[in-house]
PDB file of N, CA and C in Angstrom:
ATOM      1  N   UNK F  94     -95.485 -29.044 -26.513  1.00 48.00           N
ATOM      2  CA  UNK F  94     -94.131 -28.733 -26.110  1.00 48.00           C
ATOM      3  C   UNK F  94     -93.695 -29.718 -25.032  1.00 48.00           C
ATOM      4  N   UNK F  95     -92.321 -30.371 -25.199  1.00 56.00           N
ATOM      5  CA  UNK F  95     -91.811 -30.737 -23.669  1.00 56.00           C
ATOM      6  C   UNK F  95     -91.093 -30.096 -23.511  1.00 56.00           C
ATOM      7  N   UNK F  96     -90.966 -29.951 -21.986  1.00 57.00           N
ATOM      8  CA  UNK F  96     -90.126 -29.081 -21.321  1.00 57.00           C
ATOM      9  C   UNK F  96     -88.467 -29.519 -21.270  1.00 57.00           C
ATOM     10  N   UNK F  97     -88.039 -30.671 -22.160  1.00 63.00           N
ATOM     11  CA  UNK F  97     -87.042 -31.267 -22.561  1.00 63.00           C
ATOM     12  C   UNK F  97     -86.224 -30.681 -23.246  1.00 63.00           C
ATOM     13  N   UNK F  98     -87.197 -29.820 -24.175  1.00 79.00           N
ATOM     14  CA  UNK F  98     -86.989 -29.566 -25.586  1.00 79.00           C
ATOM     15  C   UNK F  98     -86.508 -27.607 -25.190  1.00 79.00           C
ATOM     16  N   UNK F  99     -86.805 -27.231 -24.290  1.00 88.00           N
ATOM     17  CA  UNK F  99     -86.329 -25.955 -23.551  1.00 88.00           C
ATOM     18  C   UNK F  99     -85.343 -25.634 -23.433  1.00 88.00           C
ATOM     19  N   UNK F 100     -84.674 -24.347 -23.724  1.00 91.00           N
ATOM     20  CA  UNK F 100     -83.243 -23.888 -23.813  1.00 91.00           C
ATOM     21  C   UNK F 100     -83.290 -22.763 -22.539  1.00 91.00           C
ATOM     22  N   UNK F 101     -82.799 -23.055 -21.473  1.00 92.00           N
ATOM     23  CA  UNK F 101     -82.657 -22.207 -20.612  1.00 92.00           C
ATOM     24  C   UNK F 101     -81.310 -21.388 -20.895  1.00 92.00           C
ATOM     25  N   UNK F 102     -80.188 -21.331 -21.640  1.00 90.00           N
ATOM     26  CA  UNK F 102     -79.238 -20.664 -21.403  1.00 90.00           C
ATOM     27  C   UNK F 102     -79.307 -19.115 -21.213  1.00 90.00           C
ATOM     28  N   UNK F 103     -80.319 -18.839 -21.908  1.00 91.00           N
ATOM     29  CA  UNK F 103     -80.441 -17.217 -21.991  1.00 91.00           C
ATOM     30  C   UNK F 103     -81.739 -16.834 -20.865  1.00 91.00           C
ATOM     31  N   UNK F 104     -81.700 -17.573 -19.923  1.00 94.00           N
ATOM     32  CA  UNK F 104     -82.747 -17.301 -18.869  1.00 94.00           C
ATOM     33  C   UNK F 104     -82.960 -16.287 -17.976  1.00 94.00           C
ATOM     34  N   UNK F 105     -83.193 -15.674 -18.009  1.00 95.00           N
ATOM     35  CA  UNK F 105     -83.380 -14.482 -16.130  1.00 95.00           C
ATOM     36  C   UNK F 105     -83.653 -15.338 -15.121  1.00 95.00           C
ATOM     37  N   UNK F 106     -82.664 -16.134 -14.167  1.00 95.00           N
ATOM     38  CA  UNK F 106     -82.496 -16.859 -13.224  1.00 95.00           C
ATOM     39  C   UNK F 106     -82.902 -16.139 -12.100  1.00 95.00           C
ATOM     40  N   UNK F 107     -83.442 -16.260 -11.173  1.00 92.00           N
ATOM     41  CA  UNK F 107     -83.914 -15.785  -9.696  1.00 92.00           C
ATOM     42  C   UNK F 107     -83.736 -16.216  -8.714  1.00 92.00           C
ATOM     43  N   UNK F 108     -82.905 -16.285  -7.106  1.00 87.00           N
ATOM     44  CA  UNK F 108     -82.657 -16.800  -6.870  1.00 87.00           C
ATOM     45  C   UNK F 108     -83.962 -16.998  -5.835  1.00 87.00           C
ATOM     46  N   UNK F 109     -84.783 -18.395  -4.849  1.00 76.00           N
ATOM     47  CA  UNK F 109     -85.373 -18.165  -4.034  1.00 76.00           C
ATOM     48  C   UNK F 109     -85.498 -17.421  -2.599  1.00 76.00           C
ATOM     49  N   UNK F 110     -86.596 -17.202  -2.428  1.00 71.00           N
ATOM     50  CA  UNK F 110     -86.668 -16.068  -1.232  1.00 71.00           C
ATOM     51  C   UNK F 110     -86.504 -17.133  -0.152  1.00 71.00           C
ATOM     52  N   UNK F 111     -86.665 -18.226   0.182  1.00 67.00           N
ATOM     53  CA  UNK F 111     -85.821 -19.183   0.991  1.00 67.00           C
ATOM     54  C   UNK F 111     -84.424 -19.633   1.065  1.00 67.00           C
ATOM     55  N   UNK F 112     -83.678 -18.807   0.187  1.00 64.00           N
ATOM     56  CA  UNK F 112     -82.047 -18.581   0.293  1.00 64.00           C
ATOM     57  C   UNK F 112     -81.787 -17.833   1.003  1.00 64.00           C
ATOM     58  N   UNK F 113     -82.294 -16.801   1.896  1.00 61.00           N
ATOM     59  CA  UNK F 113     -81.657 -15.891   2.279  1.00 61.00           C
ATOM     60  C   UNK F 113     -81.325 -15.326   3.093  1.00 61.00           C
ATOM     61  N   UNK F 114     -81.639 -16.891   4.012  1.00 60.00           N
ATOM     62  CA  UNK F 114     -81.120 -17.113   5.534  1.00 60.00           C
ATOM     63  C   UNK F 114     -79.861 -17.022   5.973  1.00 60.00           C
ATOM     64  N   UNK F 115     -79.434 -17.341   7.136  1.00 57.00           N
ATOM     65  CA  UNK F 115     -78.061 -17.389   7.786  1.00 57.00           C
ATOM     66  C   UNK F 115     -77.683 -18.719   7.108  1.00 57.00           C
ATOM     67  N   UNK F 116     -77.837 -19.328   6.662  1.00 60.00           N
ATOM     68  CA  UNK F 116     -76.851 -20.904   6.089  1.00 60.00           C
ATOM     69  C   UNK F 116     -77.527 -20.895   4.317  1.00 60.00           C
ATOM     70  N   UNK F 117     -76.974 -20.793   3.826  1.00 58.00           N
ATOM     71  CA  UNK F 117     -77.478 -20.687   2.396  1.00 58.00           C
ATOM     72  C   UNK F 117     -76.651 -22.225   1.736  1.00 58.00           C
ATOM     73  N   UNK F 118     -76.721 -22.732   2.362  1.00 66.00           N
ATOM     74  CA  UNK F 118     -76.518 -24.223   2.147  1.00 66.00           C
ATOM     75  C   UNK F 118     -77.547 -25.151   1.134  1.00 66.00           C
ATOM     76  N   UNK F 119     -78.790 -24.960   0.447  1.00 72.00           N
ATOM     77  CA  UNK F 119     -79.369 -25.227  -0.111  1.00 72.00           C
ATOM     78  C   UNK F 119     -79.927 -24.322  -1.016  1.00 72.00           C
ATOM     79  N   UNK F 120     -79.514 -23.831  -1.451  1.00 85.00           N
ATOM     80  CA  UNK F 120     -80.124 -22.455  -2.799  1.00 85.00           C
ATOM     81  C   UNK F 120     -80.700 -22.792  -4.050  1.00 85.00           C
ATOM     82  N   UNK F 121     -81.170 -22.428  -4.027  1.00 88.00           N
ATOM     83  CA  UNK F 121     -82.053 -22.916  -5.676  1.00 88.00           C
ATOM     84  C   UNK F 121     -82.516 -21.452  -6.596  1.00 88.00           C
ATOM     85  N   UNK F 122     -82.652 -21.634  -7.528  1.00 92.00           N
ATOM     86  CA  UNK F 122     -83.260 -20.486  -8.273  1.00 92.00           C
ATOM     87  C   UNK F 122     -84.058 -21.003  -9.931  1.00 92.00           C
ATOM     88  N   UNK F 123     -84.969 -20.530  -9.851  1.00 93.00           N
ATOM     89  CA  UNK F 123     -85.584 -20.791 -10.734  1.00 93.00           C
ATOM     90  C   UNK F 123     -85.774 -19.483 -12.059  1.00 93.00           C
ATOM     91  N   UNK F 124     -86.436 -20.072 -13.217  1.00 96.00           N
ATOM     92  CA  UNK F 124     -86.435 -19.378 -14.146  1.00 96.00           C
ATOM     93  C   UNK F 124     -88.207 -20.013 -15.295  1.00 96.00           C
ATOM     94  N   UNK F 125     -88.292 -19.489 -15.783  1.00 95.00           N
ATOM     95  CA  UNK F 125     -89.688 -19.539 -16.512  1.00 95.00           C
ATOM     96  C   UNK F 125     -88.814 -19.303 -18.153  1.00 95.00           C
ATOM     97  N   UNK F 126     -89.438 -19.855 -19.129  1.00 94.00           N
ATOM     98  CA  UNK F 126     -89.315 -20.017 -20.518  1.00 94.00           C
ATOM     99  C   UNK F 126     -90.469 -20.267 -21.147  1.00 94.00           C
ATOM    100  N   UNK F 127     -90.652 -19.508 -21.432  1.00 91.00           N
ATOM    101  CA  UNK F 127     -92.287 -19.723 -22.036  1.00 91.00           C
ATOM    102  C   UNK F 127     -93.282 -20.436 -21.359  1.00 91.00           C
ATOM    103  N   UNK F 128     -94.094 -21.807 -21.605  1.00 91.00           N
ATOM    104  CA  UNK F 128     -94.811 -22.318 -20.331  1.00 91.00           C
ATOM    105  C   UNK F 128     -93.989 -23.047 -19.617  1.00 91.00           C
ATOM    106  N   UNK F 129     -92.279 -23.041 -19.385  1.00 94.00           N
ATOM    107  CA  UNK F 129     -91.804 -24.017 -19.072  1.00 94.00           C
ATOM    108  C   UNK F 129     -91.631 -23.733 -17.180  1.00 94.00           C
ATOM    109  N   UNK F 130     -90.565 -24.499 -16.849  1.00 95.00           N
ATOM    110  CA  UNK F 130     -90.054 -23.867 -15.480  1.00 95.00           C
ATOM    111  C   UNK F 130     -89.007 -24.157 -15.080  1.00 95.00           C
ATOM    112  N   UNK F 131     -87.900 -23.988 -15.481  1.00 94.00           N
ATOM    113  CA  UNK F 131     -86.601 -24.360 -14.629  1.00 94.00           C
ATOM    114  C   UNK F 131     -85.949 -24.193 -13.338  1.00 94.00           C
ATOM    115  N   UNK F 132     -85.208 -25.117 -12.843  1.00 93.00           N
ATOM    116  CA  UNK F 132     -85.135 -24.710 -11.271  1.00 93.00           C
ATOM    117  C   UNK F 132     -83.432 -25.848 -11.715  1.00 93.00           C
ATOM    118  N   UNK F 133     -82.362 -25.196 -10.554  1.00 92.00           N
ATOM    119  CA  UNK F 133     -81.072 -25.347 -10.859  1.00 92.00           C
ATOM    120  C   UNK F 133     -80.713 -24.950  -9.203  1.00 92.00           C
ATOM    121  N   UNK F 134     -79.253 -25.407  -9.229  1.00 90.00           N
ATOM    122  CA  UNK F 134     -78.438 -25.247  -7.798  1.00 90.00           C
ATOM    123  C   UNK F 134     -78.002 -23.622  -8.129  1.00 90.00           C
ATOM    124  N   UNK F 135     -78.084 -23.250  -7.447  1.00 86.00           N
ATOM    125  CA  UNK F 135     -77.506 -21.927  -7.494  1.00 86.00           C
ATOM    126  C   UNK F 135     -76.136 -21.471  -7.216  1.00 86.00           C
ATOM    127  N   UNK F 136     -75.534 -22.551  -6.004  1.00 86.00           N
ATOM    128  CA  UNK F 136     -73.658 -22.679  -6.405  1.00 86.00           C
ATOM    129  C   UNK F 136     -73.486 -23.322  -7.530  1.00 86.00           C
ATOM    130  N   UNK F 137     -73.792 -24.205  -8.363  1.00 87.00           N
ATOM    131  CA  UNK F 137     -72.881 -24.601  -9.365  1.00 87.00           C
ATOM    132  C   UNK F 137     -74.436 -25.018 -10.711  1.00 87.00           C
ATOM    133  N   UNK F 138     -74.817 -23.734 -11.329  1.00 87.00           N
ATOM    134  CA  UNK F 138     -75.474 -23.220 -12.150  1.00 87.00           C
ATOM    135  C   UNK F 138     -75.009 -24.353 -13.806  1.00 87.00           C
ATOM    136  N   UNK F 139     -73.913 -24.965 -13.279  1.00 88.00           N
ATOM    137  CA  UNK F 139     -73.711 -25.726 -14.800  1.00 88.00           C
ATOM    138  C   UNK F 139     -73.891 -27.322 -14.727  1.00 88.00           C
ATOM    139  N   UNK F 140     -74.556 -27.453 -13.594  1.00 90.00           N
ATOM    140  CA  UNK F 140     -74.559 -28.708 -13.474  1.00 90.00           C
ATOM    141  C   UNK F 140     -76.226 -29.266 -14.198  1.00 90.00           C
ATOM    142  N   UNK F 141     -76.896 -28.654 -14.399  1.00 89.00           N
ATOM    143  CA  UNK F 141     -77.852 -29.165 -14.793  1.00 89.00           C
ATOM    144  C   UNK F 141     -79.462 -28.309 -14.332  1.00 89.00           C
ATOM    145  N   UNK F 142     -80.601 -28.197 -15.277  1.00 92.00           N
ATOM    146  CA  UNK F 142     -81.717 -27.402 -14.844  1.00 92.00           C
ATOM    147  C   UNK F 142     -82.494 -29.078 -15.182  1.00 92.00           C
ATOM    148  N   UNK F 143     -83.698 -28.773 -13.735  1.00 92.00           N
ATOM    149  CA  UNK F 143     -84.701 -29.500 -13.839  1.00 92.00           C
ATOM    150  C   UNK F 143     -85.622 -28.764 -14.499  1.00 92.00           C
ATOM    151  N   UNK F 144     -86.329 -29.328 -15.720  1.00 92.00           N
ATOM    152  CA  UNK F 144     -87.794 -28.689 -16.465  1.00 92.00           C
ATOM    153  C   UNK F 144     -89.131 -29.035 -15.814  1.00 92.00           C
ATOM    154  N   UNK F 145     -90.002 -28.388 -15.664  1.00 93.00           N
ATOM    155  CA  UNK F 145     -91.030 -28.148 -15.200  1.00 93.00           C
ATOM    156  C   UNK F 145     -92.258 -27.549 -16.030  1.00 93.00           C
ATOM    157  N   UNK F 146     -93.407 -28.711 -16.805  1.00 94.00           N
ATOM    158  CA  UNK F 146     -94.529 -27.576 -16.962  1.00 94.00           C
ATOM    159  C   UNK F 146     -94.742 -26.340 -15.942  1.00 94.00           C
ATOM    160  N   UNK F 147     -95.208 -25.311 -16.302  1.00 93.00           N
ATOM    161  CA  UNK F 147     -95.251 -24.346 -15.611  1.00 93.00           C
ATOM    162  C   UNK F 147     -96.734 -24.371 -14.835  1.00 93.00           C
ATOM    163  N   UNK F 148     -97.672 -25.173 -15.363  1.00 94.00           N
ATOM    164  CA  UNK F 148     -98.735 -25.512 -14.587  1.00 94.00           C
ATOM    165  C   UNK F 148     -98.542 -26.368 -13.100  1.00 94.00           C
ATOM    166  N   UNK F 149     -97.645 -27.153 -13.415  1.00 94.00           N
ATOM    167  CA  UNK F 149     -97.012 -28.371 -12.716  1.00 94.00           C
ATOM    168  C   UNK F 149     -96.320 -27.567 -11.499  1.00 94.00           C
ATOM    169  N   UNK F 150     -95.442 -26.634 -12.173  1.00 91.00           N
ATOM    170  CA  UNK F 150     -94.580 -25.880 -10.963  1.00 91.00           C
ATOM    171  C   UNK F 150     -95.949 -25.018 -10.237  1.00 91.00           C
ATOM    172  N   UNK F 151     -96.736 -24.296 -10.579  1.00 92.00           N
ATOM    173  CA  UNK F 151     -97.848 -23.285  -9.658  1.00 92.00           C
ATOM    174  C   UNK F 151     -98.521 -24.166  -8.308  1.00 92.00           C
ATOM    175  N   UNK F 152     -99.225 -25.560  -9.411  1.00 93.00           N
ATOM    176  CA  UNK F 152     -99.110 -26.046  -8.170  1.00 93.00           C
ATOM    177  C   UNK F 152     -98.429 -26.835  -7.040  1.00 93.00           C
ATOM    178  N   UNK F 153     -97.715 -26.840  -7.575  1.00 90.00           N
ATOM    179  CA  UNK F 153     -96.342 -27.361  -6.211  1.00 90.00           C
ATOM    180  C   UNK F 153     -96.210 -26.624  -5.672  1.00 90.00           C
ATOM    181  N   UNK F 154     -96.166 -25.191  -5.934  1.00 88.00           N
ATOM    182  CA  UNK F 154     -95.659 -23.838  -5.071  1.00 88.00           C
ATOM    183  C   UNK F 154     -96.807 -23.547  -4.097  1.00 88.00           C
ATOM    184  N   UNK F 155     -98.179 -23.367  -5.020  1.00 91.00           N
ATOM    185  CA  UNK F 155     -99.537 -23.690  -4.207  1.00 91.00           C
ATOM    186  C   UNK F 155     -99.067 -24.581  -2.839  1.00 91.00           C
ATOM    187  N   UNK F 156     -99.032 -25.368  -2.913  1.00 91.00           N
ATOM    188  CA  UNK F 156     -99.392 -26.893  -2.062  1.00 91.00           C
ATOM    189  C   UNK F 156     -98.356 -26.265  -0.739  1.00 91.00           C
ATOM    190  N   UNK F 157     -97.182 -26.408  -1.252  1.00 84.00           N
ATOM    191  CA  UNK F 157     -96.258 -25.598  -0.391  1.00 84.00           C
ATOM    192  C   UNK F 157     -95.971 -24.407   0.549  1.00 84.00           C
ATOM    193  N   UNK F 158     -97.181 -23.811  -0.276  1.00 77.00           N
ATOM    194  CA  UNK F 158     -97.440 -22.664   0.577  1.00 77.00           C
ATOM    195  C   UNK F 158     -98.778 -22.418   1.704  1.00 77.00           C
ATOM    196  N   UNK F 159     -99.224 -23.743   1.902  1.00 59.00           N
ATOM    197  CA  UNK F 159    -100.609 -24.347   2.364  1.00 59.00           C
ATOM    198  C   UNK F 159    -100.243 -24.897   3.573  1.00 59.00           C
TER     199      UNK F 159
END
């Protein structure tokens, strides 16, 4: 599979738990599609999703949270 080839339109979007400060000036929200991982602006949701193996995204989130 590439994560190219992924149809997020019908996604359950989430927004991050690092949005939900006093300045929500950077929001993001992500979504999962099978092994995929999408991640998008959360003000303007039509501009485009970045794809993500979903292995790829765990450990970034890992690392990040280290």
């Amino acid at each position: 599979m590439t994560v190219s080839t992924v149809d997020f339109s019908g996604a359950a979007w989430r927004k991050s738990s690092r949005s939900n400060g006093a300045s929500n000036a950077n929001c993001v929200e992500v979504a999962v599609v099978g092994s995929a991982v999408g991640v998008r602006d959360s003000k303007s949701p039509g501009a485009g999703v970045l794809a993500f193996p979903a292995a790829r995204w765990a450990s970034f989130v890992r690392r990040m949270g280290s």
